[in-house]
Short mmCIF file of C-alpha atoms in Angstrom, two decimals:
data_model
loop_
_atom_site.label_atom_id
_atom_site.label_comp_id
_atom_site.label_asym_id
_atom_site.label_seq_id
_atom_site.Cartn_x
_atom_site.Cartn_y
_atom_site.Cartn_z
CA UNK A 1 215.74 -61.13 -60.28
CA UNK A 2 214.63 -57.56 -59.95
CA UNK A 3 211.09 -58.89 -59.34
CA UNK A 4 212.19 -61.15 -56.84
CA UNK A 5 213.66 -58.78 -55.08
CA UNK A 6 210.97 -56.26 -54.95
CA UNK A 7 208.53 -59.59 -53.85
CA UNK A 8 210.89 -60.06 -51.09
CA UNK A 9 210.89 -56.29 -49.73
CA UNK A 10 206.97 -56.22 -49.80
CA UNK A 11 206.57 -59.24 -48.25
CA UNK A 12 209.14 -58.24 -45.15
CA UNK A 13 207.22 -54.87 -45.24
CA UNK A 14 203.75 -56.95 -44.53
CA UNK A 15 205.50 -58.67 -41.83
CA UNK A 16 207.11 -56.02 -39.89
CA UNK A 17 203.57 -53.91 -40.16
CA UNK A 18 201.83 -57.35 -38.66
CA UNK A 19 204.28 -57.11 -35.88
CA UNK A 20 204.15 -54.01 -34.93
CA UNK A 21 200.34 -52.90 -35.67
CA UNK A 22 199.17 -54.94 -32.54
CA UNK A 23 201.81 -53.63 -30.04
CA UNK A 24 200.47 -50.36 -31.08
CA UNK A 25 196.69 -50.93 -30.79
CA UNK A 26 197.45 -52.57 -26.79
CA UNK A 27 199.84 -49.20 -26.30
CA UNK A 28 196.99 -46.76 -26.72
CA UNK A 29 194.54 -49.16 -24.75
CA UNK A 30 196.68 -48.63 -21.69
CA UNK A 31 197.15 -45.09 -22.26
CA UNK A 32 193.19 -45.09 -22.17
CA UNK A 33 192.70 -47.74 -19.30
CA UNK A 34 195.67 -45.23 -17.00
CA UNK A 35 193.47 -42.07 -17.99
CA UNK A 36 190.35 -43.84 -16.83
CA UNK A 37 191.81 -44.76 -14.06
CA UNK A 38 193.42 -41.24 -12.89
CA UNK A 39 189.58 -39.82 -13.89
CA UNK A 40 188.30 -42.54 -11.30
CA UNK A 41 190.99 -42.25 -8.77
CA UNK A 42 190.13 -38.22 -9.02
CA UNK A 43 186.15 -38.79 -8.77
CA UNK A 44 186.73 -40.97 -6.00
CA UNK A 45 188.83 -38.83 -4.00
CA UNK A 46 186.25 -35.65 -4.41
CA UNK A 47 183.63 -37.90 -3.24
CA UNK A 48 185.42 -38.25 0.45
CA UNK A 49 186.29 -34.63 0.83
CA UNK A 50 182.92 -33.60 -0.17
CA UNK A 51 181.40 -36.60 2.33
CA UNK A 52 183.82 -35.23 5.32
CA UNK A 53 182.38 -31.58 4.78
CA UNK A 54 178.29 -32.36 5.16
CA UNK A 55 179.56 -34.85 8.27
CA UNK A 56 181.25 -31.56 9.87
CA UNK A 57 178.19 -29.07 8.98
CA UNK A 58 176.23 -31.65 10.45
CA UNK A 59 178.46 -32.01 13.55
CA UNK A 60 178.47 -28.38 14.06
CA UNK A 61 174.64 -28.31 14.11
CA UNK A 62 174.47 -30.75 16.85
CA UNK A 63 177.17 -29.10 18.79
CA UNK A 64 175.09 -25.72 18.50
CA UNK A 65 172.32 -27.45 19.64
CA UNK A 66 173.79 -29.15 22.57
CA UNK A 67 174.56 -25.44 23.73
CA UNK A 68 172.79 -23.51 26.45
CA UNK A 69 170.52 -20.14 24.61
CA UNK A 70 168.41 -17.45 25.13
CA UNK A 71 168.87 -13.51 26.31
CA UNK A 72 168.95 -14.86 30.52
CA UNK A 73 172.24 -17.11 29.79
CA UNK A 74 174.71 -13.81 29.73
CA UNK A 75 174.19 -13.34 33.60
CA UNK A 76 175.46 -16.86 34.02
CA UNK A 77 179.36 -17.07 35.32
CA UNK A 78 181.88 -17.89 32.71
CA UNK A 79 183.73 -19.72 35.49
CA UNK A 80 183.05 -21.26 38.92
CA UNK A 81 179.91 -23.42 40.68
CA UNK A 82 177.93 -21.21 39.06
CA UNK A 83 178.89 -21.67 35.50
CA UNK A 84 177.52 -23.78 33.08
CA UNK A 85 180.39 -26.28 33.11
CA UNK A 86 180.14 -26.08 36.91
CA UNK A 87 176.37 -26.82 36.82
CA UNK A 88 176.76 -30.01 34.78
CA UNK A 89 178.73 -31.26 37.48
CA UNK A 90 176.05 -30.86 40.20
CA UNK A 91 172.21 -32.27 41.10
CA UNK A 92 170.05 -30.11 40.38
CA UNK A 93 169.16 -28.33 43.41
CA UNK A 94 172.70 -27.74 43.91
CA UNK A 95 173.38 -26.35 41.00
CA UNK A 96 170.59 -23.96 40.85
CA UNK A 97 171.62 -22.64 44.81
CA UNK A 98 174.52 -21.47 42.64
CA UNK A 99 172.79 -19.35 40.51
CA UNK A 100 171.89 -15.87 42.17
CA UNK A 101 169.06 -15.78 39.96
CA UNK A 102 167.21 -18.57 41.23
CA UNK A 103 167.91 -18.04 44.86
CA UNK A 104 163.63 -17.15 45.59
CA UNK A 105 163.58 -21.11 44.11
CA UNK A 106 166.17 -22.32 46.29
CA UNK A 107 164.51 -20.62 48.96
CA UNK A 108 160.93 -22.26 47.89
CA UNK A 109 162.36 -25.40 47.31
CA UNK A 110 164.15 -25.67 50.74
CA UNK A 111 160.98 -24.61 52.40
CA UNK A 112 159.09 -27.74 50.66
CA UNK A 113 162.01 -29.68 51.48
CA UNK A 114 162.34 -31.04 47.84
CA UNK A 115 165.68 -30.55 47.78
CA UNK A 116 166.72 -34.15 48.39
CA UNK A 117 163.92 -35.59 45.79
CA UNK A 118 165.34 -32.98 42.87
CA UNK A 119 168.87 -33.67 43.34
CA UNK A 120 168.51 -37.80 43.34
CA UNK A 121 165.99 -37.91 40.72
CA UNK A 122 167.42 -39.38 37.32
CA UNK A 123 166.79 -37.36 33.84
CA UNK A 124 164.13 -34.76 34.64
CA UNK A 125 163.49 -31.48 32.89
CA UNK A 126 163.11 -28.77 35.54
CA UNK A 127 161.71 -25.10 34.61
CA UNK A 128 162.97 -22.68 36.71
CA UNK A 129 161.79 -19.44 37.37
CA UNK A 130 163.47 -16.98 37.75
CA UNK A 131 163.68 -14.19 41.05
CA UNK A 132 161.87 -11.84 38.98
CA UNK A 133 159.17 -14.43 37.96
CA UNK A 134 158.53 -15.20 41.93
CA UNK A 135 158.33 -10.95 42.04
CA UNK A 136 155.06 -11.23 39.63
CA UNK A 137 153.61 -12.75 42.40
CA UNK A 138 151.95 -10.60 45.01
CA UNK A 139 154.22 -10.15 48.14
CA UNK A 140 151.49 -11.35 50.36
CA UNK A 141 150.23 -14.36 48.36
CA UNK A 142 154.04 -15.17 47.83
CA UNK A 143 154.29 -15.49 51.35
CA UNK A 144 151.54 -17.48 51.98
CA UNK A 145 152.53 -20.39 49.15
CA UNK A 146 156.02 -20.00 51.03
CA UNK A 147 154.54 -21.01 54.14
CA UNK A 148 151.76 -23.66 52.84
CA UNK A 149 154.17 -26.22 52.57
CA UNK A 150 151.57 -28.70 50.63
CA UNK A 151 150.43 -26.13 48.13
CA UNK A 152 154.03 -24.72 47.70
CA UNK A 153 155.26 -28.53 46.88
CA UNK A 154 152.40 -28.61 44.49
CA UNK A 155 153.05 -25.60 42.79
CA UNK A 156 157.31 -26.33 42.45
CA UNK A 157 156.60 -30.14 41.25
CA UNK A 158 154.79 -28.36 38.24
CA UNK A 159 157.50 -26.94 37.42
CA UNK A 160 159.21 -30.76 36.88
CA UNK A 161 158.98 -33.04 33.85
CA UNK A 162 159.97 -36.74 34.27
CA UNK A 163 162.28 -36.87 31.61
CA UNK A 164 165.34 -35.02 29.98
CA UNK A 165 163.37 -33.13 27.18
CA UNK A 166 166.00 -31.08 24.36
CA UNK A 167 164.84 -28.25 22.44
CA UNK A 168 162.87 -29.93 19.97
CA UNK A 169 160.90 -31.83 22.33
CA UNK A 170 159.12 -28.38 23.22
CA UNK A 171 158.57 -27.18 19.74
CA UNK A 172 155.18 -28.44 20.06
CA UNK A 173 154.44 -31.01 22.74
CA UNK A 174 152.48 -31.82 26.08
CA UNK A 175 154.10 -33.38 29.09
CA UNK A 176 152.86 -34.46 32.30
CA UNK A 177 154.54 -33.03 35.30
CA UNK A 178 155.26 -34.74 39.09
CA UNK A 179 151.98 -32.44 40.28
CA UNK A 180 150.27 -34.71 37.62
CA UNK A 181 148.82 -32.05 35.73
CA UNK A 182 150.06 -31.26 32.47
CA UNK A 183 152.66 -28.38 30.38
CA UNK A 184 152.53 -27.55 26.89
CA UNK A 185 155.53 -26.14 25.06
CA UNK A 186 155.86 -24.46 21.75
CA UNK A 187 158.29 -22.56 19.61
CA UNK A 188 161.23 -22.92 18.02
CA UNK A 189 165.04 -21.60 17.55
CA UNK A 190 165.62 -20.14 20.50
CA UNK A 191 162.22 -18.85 21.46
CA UNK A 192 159.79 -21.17 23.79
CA UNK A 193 156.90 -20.92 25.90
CA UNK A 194 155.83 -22.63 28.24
CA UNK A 195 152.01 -23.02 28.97
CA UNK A 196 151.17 -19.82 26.54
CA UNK A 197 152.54 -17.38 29.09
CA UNK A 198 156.18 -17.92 30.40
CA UNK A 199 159.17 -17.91 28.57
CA UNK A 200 162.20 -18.84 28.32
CA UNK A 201 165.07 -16.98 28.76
CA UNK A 202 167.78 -19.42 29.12
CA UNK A 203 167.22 -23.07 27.90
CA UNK A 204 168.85 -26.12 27.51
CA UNK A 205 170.90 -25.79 30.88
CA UNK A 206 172.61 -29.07 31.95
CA UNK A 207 172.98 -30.41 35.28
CA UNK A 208 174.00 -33.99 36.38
CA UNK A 209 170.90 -35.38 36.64
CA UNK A 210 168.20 -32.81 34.75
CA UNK A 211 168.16 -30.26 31.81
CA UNK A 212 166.99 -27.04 33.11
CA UNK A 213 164.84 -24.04 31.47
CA UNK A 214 164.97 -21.22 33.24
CA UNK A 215 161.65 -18.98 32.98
CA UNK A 216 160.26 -15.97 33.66
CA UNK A 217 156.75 -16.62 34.81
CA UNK A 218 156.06 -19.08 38.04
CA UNK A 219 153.45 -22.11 36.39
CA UNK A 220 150.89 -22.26 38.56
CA UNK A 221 148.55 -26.19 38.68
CA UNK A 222 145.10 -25.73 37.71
CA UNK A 223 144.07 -27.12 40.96
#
């Protein structure tokens, strides 16, 4: 009887360990599966945060880009016509008649009457010079180009580039210009020059219709 017994205890024993040996094995499987999971929820949400940080370096770079530069810009109005933001709203021409810095330009271009072409011309680059940059110039040759209107419409279409060009466009290039002659541009950061002797002291200037580098030698045409 004793025996019997001790068969029967065994043999419930076996069964209860059958029973319960499986629930355990598919317990720790899902404690394994959840911790996979939370390690792959967690990798995956790193991967956005560190995704959303390079997109805003990068957007930061193109905003500082976008931005006038150079030693010149700090004369320029924080407010008003004259002002950057003011600029951007006007033609060219206008804009620049806003700017007492380029008043000997306004004067040159009004004299050549190119003030009507420059302000309904679509996406040109136009480099400026600067008062001081006309001052280079002898008084009495100055004159003269001022009242040769041919030559003097010559010598200000140099200064004009068909096409919006950005600061990487003159970190080594060569462009044609409306006097059908050509520039050539080279530098980098915020130091260019513009046919190996005129620089630029305030770049990437926007108007309506143009980008505008303002320089500080006049470019004269080879012819």
């Amino acid at each position: 009887m004793n025996q019997m017994n001790a068969r029967i205890r065994r043999s419930t024993i076996a069964a209860v360990a059958a029973l319960v040996l499986p629930f355990s094995v598919m317990a720790c499987g899902s404690d394994d599966s959840d911790s996979s999971s939370d390690d792959s929820t967690a990798a995956g949400e790193e991967t956005p945060g560190q995704d959303d940080s390079d997109k805003s370096e990068e957007g930061d770079e193109k905003e500082t880009a976008s931005e006038p530069f150079g030693p010149g810009c700090e004369a320029v109005p924080e407010s008003g016509d004259g002002s950057f933001d003011g600029m951007a709203k006007d033609p060219v021409a206008t804009a620049a008649g806003n700017n007492p810095a380029l008043s000997t330009l306004v004067k040159a271009v009004g004299a050549a009457d190119l003030g009507d072409t420059l302000n309904s011309a679509e996406d040109i680059t136009v480099f400026a010079p600067t008062n001081d940059a006309f001052d280079k110039i002898p008084k009495a040759d100055l004159d003269a180009l001022l009242k040769d209107k041919d030559a003097l419409s010559k010598v200000l279409t140099h200064h004009v580039v068909d096409e919006r060009l950005a600061p990487k466009d003159l970190e080594d290039g060569e462009y044609a210009t409306l006097a059908k002659e050509k520039l050539t541009v080279a530098g980098s950061g915020e130091k260019y020059e513009v046919n190996d002797d005129s620089k630029v002291v305030c770049g990437n200037v926007q108007t309506s219709n143009a980008t505008v580098y303002i320089v500080d030698t006049v470019l004269m045409p080879a012819k």
